[in-house]
PDB file of C-alpha atoms in Angstrom:
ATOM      1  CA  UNK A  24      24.556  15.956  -9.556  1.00 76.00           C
ATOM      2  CA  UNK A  25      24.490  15.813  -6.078  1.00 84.00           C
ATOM      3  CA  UNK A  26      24.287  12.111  -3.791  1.00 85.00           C
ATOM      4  CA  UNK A  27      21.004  13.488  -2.270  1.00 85.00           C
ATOM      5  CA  UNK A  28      19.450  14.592  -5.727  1.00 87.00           C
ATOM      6  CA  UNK A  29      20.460  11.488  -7.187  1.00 89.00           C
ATOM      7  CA  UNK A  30      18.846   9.627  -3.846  1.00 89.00           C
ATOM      8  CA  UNK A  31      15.692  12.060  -4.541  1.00 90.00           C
ATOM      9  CA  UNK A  32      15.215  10.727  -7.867  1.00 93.00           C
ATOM     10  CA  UNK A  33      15.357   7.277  -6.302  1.00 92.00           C
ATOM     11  CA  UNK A  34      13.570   8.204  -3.286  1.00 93.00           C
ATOM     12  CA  UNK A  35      10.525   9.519  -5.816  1.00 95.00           C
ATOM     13  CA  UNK A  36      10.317   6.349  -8.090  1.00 95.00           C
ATOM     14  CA  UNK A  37      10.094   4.143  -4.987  1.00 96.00           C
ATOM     15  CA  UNK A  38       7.366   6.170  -3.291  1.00 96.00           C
ATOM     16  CA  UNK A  39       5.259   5.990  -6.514  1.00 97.00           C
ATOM     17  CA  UNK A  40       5.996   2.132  -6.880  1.00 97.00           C
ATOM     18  CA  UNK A  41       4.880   1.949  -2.908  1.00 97.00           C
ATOM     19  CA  UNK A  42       1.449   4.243  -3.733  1.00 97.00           C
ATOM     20  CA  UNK A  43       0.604   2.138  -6.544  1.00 97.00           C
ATOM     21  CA  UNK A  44       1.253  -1.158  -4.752  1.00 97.00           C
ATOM     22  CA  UNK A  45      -0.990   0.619  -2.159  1.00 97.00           C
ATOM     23  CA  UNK A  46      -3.816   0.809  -4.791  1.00 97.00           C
ATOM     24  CA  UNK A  47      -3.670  -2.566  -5.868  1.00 97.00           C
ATOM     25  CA  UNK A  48      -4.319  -3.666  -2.604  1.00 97.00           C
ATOM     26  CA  UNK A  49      -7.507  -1.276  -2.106  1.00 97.00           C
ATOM     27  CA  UNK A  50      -8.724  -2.471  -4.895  1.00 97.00           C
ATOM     28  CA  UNK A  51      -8.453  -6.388  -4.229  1.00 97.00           C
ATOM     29  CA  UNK A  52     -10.170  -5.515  -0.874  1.00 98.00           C
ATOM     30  CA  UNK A  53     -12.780  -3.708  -2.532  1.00 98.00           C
ATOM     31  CA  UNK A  54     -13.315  -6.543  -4.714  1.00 98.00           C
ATOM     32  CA  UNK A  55     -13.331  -8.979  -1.596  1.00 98.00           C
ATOM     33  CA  UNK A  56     -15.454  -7.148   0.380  1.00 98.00           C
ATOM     34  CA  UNK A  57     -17.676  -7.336  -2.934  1.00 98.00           C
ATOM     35  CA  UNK A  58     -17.773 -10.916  -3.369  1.00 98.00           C
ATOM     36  CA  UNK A  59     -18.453 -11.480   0.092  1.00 98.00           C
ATOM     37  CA  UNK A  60     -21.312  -9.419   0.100  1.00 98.00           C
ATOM     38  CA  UNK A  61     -22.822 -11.047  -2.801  1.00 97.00           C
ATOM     39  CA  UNK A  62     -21.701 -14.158  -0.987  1.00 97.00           C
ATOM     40  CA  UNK A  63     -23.728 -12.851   1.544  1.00 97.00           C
ATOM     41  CA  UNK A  64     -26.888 -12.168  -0.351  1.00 97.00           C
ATOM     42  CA  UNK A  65     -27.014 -15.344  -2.242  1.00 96.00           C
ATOM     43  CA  UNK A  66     -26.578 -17.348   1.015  1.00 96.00           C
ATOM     44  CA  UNK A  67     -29.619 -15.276   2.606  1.00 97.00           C
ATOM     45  CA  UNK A  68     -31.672 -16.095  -1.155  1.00 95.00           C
ATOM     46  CA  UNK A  69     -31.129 -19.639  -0.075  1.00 94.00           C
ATOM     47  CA  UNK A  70     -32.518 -19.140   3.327  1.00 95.00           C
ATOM     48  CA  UNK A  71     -35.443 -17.425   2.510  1.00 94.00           C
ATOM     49  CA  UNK A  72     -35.980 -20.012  -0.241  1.00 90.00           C
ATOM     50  CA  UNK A  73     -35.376 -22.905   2.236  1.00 91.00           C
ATOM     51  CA  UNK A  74     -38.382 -21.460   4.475  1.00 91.00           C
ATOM     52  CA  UNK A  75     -40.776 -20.715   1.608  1.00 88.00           C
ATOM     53  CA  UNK A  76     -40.419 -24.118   0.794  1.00 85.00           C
ATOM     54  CA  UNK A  77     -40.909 -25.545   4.034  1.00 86.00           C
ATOM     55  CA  UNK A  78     -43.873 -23.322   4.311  1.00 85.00           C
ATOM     56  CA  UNK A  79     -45.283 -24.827   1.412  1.00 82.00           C
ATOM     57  CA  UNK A  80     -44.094 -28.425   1.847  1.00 81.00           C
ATOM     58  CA  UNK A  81     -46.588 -28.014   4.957  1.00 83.00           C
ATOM     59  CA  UNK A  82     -49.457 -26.416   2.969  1.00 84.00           C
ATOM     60  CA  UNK A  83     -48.997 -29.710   0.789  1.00 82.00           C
ATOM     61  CA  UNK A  84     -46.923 -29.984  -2.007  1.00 77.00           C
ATOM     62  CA  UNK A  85     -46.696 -32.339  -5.263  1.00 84.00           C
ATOM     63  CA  UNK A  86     -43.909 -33.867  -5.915  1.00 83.00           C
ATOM     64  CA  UNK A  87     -43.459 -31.953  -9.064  1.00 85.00           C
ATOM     65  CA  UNK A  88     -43.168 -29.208  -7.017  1.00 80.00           C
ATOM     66  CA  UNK A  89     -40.912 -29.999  -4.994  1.00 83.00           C
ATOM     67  CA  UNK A  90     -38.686 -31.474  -7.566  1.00 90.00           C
ATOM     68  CA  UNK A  91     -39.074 -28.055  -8.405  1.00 89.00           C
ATOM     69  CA  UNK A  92     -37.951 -26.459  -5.521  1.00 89.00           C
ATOM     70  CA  UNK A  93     -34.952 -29.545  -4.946  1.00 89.00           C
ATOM     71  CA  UNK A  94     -33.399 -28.407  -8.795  1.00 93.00           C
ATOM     72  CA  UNK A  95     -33.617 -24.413  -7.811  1.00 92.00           C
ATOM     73  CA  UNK A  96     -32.192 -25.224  -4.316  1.00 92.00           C
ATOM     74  CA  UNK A  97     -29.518 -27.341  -5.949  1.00 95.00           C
ATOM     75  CA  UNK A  98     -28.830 -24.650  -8.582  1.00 95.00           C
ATOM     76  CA  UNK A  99     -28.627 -21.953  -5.567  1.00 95.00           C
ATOM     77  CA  UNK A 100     -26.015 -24.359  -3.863  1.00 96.00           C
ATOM     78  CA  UNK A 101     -23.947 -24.356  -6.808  1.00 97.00           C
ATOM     79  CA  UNK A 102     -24.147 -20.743  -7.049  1.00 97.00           C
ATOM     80  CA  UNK A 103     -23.074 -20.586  -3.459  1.00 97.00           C
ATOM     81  CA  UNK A 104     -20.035 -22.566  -3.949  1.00 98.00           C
ATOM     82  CA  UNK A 105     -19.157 -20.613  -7.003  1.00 98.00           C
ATOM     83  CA  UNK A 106     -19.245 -17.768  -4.586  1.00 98.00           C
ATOM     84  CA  UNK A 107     -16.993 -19.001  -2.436  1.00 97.00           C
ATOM     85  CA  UNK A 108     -14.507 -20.056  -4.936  1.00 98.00           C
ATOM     86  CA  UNK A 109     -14.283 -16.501  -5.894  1.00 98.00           C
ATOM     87  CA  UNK A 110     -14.436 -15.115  -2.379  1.00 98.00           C
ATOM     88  CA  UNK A 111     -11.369 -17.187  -1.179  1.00 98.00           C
ATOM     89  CA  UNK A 112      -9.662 -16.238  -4.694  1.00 98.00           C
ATOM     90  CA  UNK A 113      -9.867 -12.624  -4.202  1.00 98.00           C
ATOM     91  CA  UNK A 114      -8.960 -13.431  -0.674  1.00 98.00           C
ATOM     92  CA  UNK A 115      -5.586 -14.901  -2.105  1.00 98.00           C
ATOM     93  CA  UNK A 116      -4.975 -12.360  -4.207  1.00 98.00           C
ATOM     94  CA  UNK A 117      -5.403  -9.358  -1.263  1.00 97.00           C
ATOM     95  CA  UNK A 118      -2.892 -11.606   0.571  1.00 98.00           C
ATOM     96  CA  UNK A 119      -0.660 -11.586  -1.944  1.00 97.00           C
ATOM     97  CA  UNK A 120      -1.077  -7.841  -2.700  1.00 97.00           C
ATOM     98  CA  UNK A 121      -1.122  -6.975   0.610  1.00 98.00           C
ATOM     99  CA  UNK A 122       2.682  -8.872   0.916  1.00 98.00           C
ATOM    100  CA  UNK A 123       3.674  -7.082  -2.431  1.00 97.00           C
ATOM    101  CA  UNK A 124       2.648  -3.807  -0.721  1.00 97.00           C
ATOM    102  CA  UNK A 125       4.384  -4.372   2.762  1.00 97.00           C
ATOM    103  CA  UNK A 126       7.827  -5.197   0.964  1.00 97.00           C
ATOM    104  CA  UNK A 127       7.139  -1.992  -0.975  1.00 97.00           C
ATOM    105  CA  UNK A 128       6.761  -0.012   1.944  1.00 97.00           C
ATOM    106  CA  UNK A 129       9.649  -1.773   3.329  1.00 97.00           C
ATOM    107  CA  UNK A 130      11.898  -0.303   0.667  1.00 96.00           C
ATOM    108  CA  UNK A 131      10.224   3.099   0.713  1.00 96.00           C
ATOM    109  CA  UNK A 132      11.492   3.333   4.447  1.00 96.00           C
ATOM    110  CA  UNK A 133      14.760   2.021   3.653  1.00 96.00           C
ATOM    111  CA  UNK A 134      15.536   4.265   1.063  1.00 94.00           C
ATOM    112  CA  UNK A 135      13.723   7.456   2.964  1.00 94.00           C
ATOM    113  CA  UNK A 136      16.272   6.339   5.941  1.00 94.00           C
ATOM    114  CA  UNK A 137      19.512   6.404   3.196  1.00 93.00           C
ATOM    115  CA  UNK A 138      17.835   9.687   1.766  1.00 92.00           C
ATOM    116  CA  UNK A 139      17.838  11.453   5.381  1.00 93.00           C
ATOM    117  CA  UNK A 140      21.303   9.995   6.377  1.00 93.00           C
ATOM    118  CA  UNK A 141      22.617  11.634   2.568  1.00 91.00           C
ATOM    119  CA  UNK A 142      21.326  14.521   3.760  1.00 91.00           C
ATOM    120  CA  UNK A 143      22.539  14.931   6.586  1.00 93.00           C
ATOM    121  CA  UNK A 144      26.109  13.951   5.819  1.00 92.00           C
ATOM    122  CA  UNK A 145      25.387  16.820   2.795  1.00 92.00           C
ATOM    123  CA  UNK A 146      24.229  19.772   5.421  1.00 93.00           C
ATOM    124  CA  UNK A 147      27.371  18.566   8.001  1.00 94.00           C
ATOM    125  CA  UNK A 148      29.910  18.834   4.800  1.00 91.00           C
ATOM    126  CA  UNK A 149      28.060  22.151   4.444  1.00 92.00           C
ATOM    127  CA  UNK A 150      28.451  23.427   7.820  1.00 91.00           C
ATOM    128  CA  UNK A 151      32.085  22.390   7.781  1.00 94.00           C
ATOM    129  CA  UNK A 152      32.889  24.062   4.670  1.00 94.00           C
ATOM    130  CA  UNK A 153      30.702  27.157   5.709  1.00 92.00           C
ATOM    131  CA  UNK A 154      33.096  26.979   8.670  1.00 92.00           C
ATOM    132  CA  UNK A 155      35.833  26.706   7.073  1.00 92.00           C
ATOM    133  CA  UNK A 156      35.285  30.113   5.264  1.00 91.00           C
ATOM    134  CA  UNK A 157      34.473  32.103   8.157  1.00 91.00           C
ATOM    135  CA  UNK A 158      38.010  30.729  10.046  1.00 88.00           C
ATOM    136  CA  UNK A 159      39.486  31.789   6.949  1.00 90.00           C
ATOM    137  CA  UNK A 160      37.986  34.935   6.876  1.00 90.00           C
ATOM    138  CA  UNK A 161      38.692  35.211  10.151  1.00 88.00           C
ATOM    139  CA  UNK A 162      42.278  34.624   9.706  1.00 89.00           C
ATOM    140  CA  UNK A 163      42.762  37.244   6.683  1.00 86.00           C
ATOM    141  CA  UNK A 164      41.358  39.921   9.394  1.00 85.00           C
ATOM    142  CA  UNK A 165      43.393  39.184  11.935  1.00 84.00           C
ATOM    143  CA  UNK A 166      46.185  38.941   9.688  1.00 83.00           C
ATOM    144  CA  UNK A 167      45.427  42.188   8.682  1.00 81.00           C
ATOM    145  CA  UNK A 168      44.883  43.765  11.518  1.00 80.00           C
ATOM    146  CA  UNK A 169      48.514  42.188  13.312  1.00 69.00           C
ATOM    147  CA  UNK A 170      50.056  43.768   9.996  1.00 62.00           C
ATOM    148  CA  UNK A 171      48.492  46.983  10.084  1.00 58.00           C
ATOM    149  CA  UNK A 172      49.922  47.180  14.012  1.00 59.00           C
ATOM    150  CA  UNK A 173      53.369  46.424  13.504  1.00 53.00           C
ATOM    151  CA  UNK A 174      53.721  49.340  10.418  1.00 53.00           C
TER     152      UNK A 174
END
């Protein structure tokens, strides 16, 4: 087997590792843009909640109701910081991905740069042996020819 099949093989398995790498980070940046939308929605639930209260506290409000509306608001909060948690988590995790992906495609290139050099060190050989024929060839003819002259 050739160098540049061998490299081929090589050249193959790497690009697959890179496109896969490549997936994993699409999908931890679909899941981050996910959480932060639902980051987003809970935070704008709070806000609307926060002004229907305050519309009510002004209507006049007991204070079981607005113990009420303190626990839910509390409850929300929580939920927001849970959020969040998970927001900067899958933001971790796309940076992480994102380096695992980058040192992928650093190899790819490496080994696409060793495949083309292999390649053309094969097609030079190739071109030197090809030319190599055709002197010889060459050669027998005139050899020929300067032996057909002199009988």
């Amino acid at each position: 087997m050739k160098k540049t099949q061998r490299i081929n093989m090589v050249q193959r398995a790497v690009d697959d590792f890179e496109r896969r790498k490549a997936e994993a980070l699409a999908r931890c940046e679909r899941h981050v843009l996910e959480a932060e939308s639902r980051l987003g929605e809970l935070d704008a639930y709070r806000a609307a909640y926060v002004r229907d209260f305050n519309q009510r506290a002004q209507a006049g409000l007991d204070g079981a109701g607005a113990r009420e509306y303190q626990v839910f608001l509390d409850r929300l909060e929580e939920a927001l910081r849970h959020q969040g948690q998970i927001v900067a988590q899958a933001q971790a995790q796309r940076s992480a991905e994102l380096e695992n992906w980058r040192h992928a495609a650093r190899r790819a290139a490496a080994v696409d740069t060793l495949a083309e050099h292999w390649r053309a060190e094969e097609r030079r050989a190739e071109d030197k042996r090809e030319q190599h024929e055709t002197d010889e060839r060459s050669q027998q003819i005139w050899s020929r020819r300067g032996h057909a002259r002199v009988t």
